[in-house]
XYZ file of C-alpha atoms in Angstrom:
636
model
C -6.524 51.878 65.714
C -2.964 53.725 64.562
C -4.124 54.467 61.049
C -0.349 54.157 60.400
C -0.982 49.870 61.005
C -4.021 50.240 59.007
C -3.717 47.815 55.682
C -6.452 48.493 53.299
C -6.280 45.043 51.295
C -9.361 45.776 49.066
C -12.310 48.126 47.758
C -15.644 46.428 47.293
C -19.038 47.362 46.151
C -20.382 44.471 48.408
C -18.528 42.365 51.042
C -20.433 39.374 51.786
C -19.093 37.468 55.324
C -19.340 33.599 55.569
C -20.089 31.351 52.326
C -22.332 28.914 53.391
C -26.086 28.897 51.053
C -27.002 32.137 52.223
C -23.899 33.423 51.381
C -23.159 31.961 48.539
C -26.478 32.872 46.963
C -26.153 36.680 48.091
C -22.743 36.586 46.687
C -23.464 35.316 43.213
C -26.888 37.950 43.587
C -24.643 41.022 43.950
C -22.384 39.955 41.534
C -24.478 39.149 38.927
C -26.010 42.472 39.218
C -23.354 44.007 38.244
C -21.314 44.695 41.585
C -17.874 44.261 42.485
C -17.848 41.786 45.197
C -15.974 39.772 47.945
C -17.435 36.271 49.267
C -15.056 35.595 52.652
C -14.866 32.103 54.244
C -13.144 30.187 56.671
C -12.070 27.463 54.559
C -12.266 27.412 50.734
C -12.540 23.643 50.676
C -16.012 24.523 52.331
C -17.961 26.599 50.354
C -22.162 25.469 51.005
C -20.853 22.482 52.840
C -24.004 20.800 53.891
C -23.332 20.190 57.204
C -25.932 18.477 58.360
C -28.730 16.223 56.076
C -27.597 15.705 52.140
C -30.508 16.682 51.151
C -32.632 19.711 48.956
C -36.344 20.773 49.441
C -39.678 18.791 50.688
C -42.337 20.468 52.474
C -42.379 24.248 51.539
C -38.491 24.041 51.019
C -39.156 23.063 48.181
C -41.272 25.922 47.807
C -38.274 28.275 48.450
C -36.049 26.363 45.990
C -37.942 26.814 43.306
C -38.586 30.519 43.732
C -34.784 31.332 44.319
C -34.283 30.018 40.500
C -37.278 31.637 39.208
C -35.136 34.786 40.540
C -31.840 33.632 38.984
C -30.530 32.212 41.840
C -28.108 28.907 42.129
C -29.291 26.568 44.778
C -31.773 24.955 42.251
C -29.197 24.708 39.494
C -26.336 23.125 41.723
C -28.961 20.463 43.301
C -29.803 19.362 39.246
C -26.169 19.088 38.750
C -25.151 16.962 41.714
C -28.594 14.811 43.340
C -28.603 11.138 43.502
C -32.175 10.855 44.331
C -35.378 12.781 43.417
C -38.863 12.492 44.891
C -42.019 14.476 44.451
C -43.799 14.328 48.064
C -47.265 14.911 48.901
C -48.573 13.682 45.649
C -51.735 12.338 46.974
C -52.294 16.457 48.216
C -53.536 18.851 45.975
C -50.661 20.785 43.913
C -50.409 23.661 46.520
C -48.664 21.393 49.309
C -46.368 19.442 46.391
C -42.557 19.330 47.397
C -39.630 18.140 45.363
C -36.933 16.714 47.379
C -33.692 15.861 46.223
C -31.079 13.581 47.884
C -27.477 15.356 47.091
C -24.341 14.186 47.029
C -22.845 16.451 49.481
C -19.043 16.926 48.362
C -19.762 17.120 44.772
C -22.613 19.640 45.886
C -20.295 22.109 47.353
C -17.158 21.544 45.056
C -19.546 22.186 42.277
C -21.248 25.721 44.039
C -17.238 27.137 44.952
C -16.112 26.191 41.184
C -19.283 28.436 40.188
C -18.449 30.997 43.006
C -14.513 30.698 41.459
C -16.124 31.259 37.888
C -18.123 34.385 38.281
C -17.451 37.775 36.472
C -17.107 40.321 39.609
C -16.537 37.965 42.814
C -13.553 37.583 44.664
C -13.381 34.099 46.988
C -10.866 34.448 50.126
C -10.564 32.222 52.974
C -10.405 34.833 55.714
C -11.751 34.923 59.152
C -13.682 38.308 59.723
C -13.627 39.786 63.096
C -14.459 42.989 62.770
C -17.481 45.257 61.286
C -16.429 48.713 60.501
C -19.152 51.100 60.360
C -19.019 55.037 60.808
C -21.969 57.692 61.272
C -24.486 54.488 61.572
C -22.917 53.301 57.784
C -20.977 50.147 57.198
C -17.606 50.868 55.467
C -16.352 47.271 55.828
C -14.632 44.542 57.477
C -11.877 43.876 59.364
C -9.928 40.004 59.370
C -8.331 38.264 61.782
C -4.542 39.104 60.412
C -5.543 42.745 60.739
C -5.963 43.816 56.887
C -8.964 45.632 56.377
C -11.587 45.448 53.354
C -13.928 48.226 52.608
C -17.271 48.215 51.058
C -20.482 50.173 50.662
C -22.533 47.476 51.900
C -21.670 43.825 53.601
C -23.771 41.160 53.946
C -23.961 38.870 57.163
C -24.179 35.588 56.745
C -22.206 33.649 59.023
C -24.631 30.578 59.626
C -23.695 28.786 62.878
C -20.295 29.846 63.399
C -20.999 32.874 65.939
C -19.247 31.853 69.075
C -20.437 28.319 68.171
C -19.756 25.503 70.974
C -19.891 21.707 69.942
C -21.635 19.568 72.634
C -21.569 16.051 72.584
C -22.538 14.808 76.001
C -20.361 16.164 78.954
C -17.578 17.172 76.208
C -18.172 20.614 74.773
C -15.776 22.851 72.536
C -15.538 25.965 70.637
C -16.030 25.793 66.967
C -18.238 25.515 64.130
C -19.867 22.324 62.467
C -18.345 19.337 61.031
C -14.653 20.239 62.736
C -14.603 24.202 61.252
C -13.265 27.264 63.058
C -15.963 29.285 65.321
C -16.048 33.073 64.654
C -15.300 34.266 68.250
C -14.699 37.601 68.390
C -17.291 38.897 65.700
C -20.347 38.664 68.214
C -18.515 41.088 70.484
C -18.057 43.867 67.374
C -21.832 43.122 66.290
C -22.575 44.221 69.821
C -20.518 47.158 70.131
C -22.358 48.896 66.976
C -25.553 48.068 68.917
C -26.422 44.299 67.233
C -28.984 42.699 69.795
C -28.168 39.302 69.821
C -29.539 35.928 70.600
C -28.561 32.099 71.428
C -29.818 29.119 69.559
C -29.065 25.603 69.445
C -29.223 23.081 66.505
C -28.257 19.728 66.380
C -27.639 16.554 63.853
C -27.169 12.797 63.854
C -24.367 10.465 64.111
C -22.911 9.333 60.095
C -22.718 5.505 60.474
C -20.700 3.166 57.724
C -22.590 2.151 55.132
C -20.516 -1.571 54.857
C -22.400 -2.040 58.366
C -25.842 -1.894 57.576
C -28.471 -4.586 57.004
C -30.727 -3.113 54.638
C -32.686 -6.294 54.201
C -34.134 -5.273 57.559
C -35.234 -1.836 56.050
C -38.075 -0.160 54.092
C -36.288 0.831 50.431
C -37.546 4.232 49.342
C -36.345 4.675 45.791
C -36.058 7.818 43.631
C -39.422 8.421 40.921
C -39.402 7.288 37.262
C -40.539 10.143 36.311
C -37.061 12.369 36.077
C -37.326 16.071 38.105
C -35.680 19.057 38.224
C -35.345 22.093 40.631
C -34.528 24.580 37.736
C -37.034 25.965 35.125
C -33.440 25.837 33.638
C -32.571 22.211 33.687
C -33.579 19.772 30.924
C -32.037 16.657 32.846
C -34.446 13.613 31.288
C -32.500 10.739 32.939
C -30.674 10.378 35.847
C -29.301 7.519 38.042
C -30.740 7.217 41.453
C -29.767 5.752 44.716
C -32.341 4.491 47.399
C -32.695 5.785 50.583
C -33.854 3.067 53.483
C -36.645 3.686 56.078
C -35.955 1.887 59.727
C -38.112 2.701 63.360
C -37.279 2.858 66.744
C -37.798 1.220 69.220
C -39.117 0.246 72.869
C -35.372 -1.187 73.775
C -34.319 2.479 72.051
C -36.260 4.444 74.270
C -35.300 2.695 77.129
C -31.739 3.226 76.950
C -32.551 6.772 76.084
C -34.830 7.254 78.826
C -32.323 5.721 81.614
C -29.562 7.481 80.386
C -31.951 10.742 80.092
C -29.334 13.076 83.320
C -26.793 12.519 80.735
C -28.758 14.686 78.191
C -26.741 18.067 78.038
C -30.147 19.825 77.349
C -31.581 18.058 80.336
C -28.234 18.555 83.046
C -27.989 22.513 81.814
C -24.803 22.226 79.312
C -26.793 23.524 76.554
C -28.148 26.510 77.436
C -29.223 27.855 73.601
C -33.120 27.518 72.440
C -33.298 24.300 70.275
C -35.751 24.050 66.938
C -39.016 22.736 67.592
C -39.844 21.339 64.120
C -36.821 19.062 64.084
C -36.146 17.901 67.678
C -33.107 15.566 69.181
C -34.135 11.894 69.795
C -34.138 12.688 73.279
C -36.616 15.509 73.045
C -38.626 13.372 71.036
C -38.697 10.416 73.873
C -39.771 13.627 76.278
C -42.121 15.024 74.392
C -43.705 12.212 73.056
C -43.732 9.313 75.806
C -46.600 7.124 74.908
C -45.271 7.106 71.146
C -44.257 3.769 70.499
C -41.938 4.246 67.781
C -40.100 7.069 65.833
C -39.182 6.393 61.705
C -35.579 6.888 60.766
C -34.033 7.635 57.195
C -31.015 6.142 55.808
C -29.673 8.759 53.619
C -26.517 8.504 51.559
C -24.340 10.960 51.553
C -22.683 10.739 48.117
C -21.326 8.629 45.360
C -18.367 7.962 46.456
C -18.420 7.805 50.318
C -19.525 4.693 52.630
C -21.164 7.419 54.999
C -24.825 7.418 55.795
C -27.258 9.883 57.626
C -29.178 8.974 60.042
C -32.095 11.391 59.125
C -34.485 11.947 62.468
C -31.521 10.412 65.260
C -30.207 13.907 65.755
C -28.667 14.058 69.608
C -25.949 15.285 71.890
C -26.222 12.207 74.084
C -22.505 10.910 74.965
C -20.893 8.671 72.307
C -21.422 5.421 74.780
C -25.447 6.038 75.052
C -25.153 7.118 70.932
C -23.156 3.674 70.043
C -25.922 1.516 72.306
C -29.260 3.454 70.942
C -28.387 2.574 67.684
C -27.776 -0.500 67.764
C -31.450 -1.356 69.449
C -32.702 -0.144 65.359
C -33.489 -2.989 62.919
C -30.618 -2.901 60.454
C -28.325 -1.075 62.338
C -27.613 -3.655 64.973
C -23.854 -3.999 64.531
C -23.354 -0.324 62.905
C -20.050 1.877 63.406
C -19.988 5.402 63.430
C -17.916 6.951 61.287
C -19.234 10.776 63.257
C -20.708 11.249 66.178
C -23.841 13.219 66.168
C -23.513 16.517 67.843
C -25.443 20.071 68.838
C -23.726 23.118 68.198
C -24.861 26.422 70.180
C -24.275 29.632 68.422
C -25.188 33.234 68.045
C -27.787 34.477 65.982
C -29.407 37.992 65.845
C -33.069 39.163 66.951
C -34.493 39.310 63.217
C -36.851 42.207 64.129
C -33.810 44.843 64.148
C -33.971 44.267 60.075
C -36.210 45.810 57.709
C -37.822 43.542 54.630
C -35.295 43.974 52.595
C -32.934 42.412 55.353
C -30.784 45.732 55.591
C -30.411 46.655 59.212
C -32.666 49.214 60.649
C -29.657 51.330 62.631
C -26.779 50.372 60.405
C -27.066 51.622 57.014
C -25.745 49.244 54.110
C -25.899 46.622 57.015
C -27.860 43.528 55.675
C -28.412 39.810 57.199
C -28.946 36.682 55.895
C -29.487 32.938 56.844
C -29.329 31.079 60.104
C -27.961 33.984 61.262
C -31.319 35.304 61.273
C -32.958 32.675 63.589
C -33.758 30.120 61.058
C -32.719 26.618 60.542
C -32.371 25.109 57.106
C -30.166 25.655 54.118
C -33.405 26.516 51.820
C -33.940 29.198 54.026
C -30.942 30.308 54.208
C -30.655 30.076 50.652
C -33.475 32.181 50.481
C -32.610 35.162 52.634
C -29.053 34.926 50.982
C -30.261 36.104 47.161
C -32.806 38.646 48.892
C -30.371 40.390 50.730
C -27.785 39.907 47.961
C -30.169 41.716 45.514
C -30.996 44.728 47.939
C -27.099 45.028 48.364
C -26.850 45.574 44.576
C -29.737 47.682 44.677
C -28.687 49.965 47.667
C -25.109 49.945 45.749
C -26.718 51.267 42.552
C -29.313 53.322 44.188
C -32.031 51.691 42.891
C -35.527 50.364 44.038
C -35.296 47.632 46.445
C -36.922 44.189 45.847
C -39.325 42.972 48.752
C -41.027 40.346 48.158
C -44.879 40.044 49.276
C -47.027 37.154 51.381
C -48.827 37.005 48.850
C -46.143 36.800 46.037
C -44.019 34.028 47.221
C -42.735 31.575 50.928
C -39.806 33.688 50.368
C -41.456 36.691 51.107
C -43.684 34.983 54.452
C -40.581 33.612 55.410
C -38.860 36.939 55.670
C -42.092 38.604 56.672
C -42.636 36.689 59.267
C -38.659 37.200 60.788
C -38.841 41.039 60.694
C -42.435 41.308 61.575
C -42.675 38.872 64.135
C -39.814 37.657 65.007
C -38.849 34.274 66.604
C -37.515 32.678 69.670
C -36.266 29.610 68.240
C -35.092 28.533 64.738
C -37.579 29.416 62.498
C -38.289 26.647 59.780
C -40.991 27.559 56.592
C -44.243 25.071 56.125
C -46.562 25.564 54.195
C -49.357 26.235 57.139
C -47.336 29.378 57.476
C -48.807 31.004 54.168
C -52.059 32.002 53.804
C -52.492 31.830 50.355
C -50.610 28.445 49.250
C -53.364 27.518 46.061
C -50.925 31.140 44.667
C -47.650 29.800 45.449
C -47.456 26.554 44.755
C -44.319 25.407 43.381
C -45.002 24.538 39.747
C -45.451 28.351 38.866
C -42.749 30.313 40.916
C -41.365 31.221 37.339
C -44.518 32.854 36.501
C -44.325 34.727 39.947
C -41.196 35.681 40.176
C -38.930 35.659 36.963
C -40.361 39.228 35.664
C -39.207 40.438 39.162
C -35.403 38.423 38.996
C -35.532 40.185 35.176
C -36.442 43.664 36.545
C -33.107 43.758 39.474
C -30.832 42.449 36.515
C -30.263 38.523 37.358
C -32.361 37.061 35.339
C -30.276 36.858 32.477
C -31.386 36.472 28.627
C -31.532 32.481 28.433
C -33.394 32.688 31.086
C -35.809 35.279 30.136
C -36.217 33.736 26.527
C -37.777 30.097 27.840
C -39.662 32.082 30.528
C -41.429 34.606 27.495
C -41.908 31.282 25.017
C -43.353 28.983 28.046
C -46.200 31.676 29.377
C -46.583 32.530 25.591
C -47.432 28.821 25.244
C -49.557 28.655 28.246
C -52.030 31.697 27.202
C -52.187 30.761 23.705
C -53.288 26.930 24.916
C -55.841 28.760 27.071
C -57.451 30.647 24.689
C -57.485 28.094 22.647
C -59.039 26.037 24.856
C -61.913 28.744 25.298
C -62.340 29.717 21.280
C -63.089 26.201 19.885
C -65.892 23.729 21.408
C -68.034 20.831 20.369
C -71.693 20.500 19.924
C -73.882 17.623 20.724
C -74.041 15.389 18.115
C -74.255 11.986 17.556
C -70.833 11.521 17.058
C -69.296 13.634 19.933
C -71.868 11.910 22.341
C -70.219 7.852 21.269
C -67.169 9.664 21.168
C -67.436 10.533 24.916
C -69.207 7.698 25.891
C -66.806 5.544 24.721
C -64.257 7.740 26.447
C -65.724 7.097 29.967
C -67.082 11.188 29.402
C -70.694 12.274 30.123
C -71.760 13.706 27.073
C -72.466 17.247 26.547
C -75.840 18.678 25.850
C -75.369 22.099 24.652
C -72.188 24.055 22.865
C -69.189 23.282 25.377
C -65.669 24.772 24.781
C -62.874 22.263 25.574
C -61.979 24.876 28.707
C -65.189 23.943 30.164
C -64.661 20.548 29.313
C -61.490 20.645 31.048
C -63.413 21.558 34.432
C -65.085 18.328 35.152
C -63.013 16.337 37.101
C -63.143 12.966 34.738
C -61.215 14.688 32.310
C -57.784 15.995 31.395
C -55.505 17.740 28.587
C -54.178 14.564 27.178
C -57.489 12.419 27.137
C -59.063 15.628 25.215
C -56.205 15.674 22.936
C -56.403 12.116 21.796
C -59.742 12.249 20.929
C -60.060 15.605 19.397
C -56.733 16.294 17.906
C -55.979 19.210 20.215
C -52.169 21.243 19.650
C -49.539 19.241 21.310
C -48.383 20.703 24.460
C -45.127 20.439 26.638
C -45.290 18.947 29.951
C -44.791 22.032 31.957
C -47.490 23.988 29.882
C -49.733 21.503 30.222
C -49.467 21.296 34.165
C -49.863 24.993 34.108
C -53.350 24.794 31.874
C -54.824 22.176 33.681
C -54.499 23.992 37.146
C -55.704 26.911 35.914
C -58.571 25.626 34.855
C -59.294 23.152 37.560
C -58.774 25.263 40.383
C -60.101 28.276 38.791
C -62.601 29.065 41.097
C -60.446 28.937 44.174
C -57.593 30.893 43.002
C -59.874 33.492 41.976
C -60.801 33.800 45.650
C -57.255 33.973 46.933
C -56.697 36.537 44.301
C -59.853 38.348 46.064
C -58.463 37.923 49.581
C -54.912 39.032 48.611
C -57.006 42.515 47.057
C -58.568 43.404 49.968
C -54.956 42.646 51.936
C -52.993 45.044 49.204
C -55.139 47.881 50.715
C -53.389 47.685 53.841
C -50.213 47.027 52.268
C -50.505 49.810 50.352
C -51.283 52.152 53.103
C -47.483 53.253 54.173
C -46.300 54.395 57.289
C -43.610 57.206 57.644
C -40.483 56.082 58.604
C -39.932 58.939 61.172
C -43.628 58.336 62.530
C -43.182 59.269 66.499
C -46.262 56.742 67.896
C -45.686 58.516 70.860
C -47.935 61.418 68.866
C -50.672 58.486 67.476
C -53.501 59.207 70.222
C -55.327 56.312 71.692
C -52.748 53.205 70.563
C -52.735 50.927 73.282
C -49.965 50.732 75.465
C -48.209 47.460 74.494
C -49.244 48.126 70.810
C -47.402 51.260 70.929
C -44.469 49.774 72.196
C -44.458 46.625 69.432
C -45.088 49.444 66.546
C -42.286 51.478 68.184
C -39.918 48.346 68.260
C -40.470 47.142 64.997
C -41.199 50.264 62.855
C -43.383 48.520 60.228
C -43.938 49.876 56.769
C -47.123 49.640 56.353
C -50.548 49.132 57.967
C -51.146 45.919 56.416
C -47.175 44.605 58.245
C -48.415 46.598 61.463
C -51.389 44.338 61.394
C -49.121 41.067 61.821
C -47.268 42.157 64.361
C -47.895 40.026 67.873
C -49.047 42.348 70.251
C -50.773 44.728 68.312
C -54.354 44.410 67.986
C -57.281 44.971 65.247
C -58.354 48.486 67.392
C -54.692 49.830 67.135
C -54.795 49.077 63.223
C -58.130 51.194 63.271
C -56.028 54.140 65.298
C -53.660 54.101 62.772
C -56.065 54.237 59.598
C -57.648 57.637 61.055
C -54.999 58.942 62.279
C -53.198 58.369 58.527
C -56.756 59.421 56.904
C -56.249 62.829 59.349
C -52.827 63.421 58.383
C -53.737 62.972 54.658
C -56.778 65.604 54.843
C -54.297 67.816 56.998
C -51.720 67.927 54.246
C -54.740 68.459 51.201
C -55.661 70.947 54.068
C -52.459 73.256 53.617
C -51.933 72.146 50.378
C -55.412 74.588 49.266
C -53.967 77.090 51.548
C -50.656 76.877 49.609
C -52.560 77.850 46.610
């Protein structure tokens, strides 16, 4: 370029490109910390649009909600502010696999996340279109727009979502651009490339929007919010809130029918789409494929907001043309004379191969380089949200020179979500469950505070207010706890009527409440009542009563993850040649060369290399180790 064009329109510490959740979450991160930043979108009025379902957590999601705040992060704190609906799943589970889901109400969800975005000490918001990465001597020195002017920073983040070359598809009609009617980013693939991005091409997909004025709901299963009010943040104190229902309908065999006969219209059966689709939340169509004999599929009704008539169609995702769309759903009880107010739709985009990034999600060859969100290879806006603070954080921490913050398996789903991307990799969009961590009884979701927040605290996010309810909560909890193990009862005649009548088998020797509070007939409050126990908040009283209930098994998990940390612990050299590691396996040498793991115990996970490579690599580290205590005593 003539440097005499060149229009340098701003200096940041940290550029962040796109501002859907991941990037508003890395954003806010880097910011936060301390860092002068610069959150670009392509339209201002959609800042962490939800573009597909209005809704926050379930299954592990939830998980990864939860943790975020526990970190400092937003998504938790915005979903509070603006649900309609909240619901605690998998109550009938033990308290590992509970999820909170919350129904949002989508436009006041993202107006409310850009006014916060718009509100924050040290970020710039501009609706820009990015086309070019700058980077020089393998470092990024910034971006480049679409108008020409150029913004330089010591470190961008990447977190463009679906918008990478993206191509609606709705039956035979396809067209460039992102979801729900946005801009694609066309030419920013091409300068990934050209600084040596490898790159990929998913699909994704969602349902058609129909009008709420033409649905029967007497024809539907209500599913209403819980008494019991929720929150995502360990900083909300929400007590009340007003719900709306969501409505559960089923397929059909007429549904299928039409589906199946209209099946050579499919694009993803006639070749239009071409990109890898997610496996964990397929289009109706791949559902009547790969489930033929299933009589029937269940179908949420999920409002999207307040103050709209528009209703998602939650598990109808499809690309089908709008004819076969309009006829399918009206085979579903309740929807039989609905109008769509969308059309559902797949979108094909560019993503890149999540193995070129290291765990802190900076780039491998591209220094200051980071990634975050679905255009990583995931689906999901939790995950996205996810990725988005982690890489926001190491941005702020690669600004300031500091320590970087990755997150371990056996810390939080964050960190096995991200784990599993740079380790592993994927070849379609990667979604979290909880079958993907091995040691869920550790993370479950009530205590990602007591994981997490002294690590948020340590990179500067977690803020004082924060850090003060944190301190006096866990304060609470281990003073209840030894509490509970100082002062017991004895058998008397008293305490034996007193359990008796309580529905308690009596004791028969000295029992401390703590033990008391093992046997599965008992809990916190029935102990209180009769024994005048200290009065205990909700939360701290969750936190006791796991502890002590599932004592045993944590304590094993806690075993497991010690042997694990050994491996972790054992670090690889970043420069190590494997081409000098005698006795590795051919296609193990070639994953460890590819990937470049940072330890034994990440080596280990990687597909492709097997238990007797890991046992190469711990001699030949144990020889390198006596070679260097070796010279060392000649030094001397």
């Amino acid at each position: 370029m003539d440097n005499k064009n060149v229009f340098v329109a701003g200096a940041y510490d940290v550029i962040v490109v796109g501002a859907g959740h991941a990037g508003v979450e890395a954003a806010l991160a880097a910011a936060r910390i301390g860092c002068h930043t610069l959150l670009t979108t392509l339209s201002m009025d959609n800042i962490a649009m939800m573009p597909c379902n209005p809704s926050v957590g379930g299954p592990a999601k939830g998980h990864l909600v939860r943790e975020l705040d526990a970190l400092g992060g937003e998504m938790g704190v915005n979903a509070d502010k603006t649900c309609i609906q909240f619901r605690m799943l998998n109550t009938g589970k033990g308290p590992a696999v509970h999820a909170l889901r919350a129904q949002a109400d989508k436009k006041l969800y993202q107006f409310t996340m850009k006014e916060t975005c718009e509100q924050t000490e040290n970020l710039d918001v501009k609706q820009l279109l990015i086309d070019k990465l700058l980077v020089e001597d393998g470092k990024v020195t910034g971006v480049q727009s679409e108008t020409g002017e150029i913004y330089t920073a010591k470190a961008v983040v990447m977190a463009t979502g679906t918008y990478l070359k993206g191509r609606i598809i709705i039956g035979e009609h396809t067209y460039e651009g992102g979801p729900a009617g946005q801009r694609a980013a066309v030419k920013f693939s091409d300068s990934l490339k050209e600084v040596g991005v490898k790159l990929m091409r998913f699909k994704t997909g969602t349902p058609a929007r129909v009008d709420a004025r033409t649905l029967d709901y007497s024809k539907m299963e209500i599913q209403p919010g819980d008494e019991e009010c929720r929150n995502f943040s360990f900083m909300s104190d929400e007590v009340t809130r007003e719900q709306i229902p969501c409505y559960l309908t089923y397929t059909n065999e007429e549904t299928h029918k039409i589906l199946r006969d209209n099946m050579e219209r499919a694009p993803m059966a006639n070749g239009i789409i071409e990109g890898i689709g997610p496996r964990y939340c397929p289009s109706i169509e791949t559902k009547i494929l790969r489930f033929p004999d299933k009589e029937r599929h269940q179908l949420f009704l999920e409002p999207e907001g307040r103050h709209t008539n528009e209703v998602y169609v939650q598990g109808m995702s499809t690309s089908m043309p709008m004819d076969v769309q309009l006829a399918f759903l009206r085979t579903i009880p309740g929807l039989e004379h609905a109008k769509v107010m969308r059309a559902g739709y797949a979108i094909e985009y560019d993503c890149i191969d999540p193995t070129q990034l290291k765990p802190t999600l900076e780039f491998k060859n591209i220094q200051g380089f980071f990634s975050a969100g679905q255009a990583n290879g995931t689906s999901g806006y939790e995950e996205a949200a996810a990725q988005g603070i982690i890489a926001g954080i190491n941005a702020a921490m690669f600004i300031k020179g500091e320590e970087p913050l990755v997150l371990k398996r056996s810390e939080a789903y964050i960190g096995v979500l991200i784990d599993d991307l740079v380790t592993k990799g994927t070849n379609e969009p990667y979604r979290i469950m909880t079958s993907r961590a091995e040691y869920r009884l550790l993370l479950r979701q009530d205590n990602a505070d007591q994981r997490l927040t002294p690590l948020g605290r340590r990179v500067g996010l977690v803020k004082d207010d924060r850090w003060a309810r944190y301190t006096e909560k866990q304060n609470a909890i281990n003073e209840a706890l030894d509490y509970l193990r100082k002062n017991s009862i004895n058998p008397t005649k008293e305490i034996t009527e007193k359990l008796t009548a309580a529905g308690i088998e009596p004791v028969r020797n000295a029992t401390s409440f703590y033990d008391l509070l093992r046997r599965p007939d008992v809990d916190y409050d029935k102990l209180a009542e009769l024994f005048d126990l200290p009065e205990l908040t909700k939360e701290v009283k969750q936190q006791v009563e796991i502890t002590i209930t599932y004592e045993g098994y944590i304590k094993k998990q806690l075993e497991q993850v010690e042997r694990m940390e050994k491996l972790e612990e054992k670090l690889l050299p970043e420069d190590l040649d494997y081409d000098e590691v005698p006795s590795l396996r051919d296609e193990g040498r070639e994953k460890l060369k590819a990937i470049r793991p940072r330890s034994v115990g990440q080596a280990s996970r990687i597909s492709g290399v097997s238990p007797a490579d890991i046992s190469v690599l711990l001699i030949w580290l144990e020889q390198q180790q006596r070679l260097k205590a070796g010279e060392g005593q000649a030094d001397v």
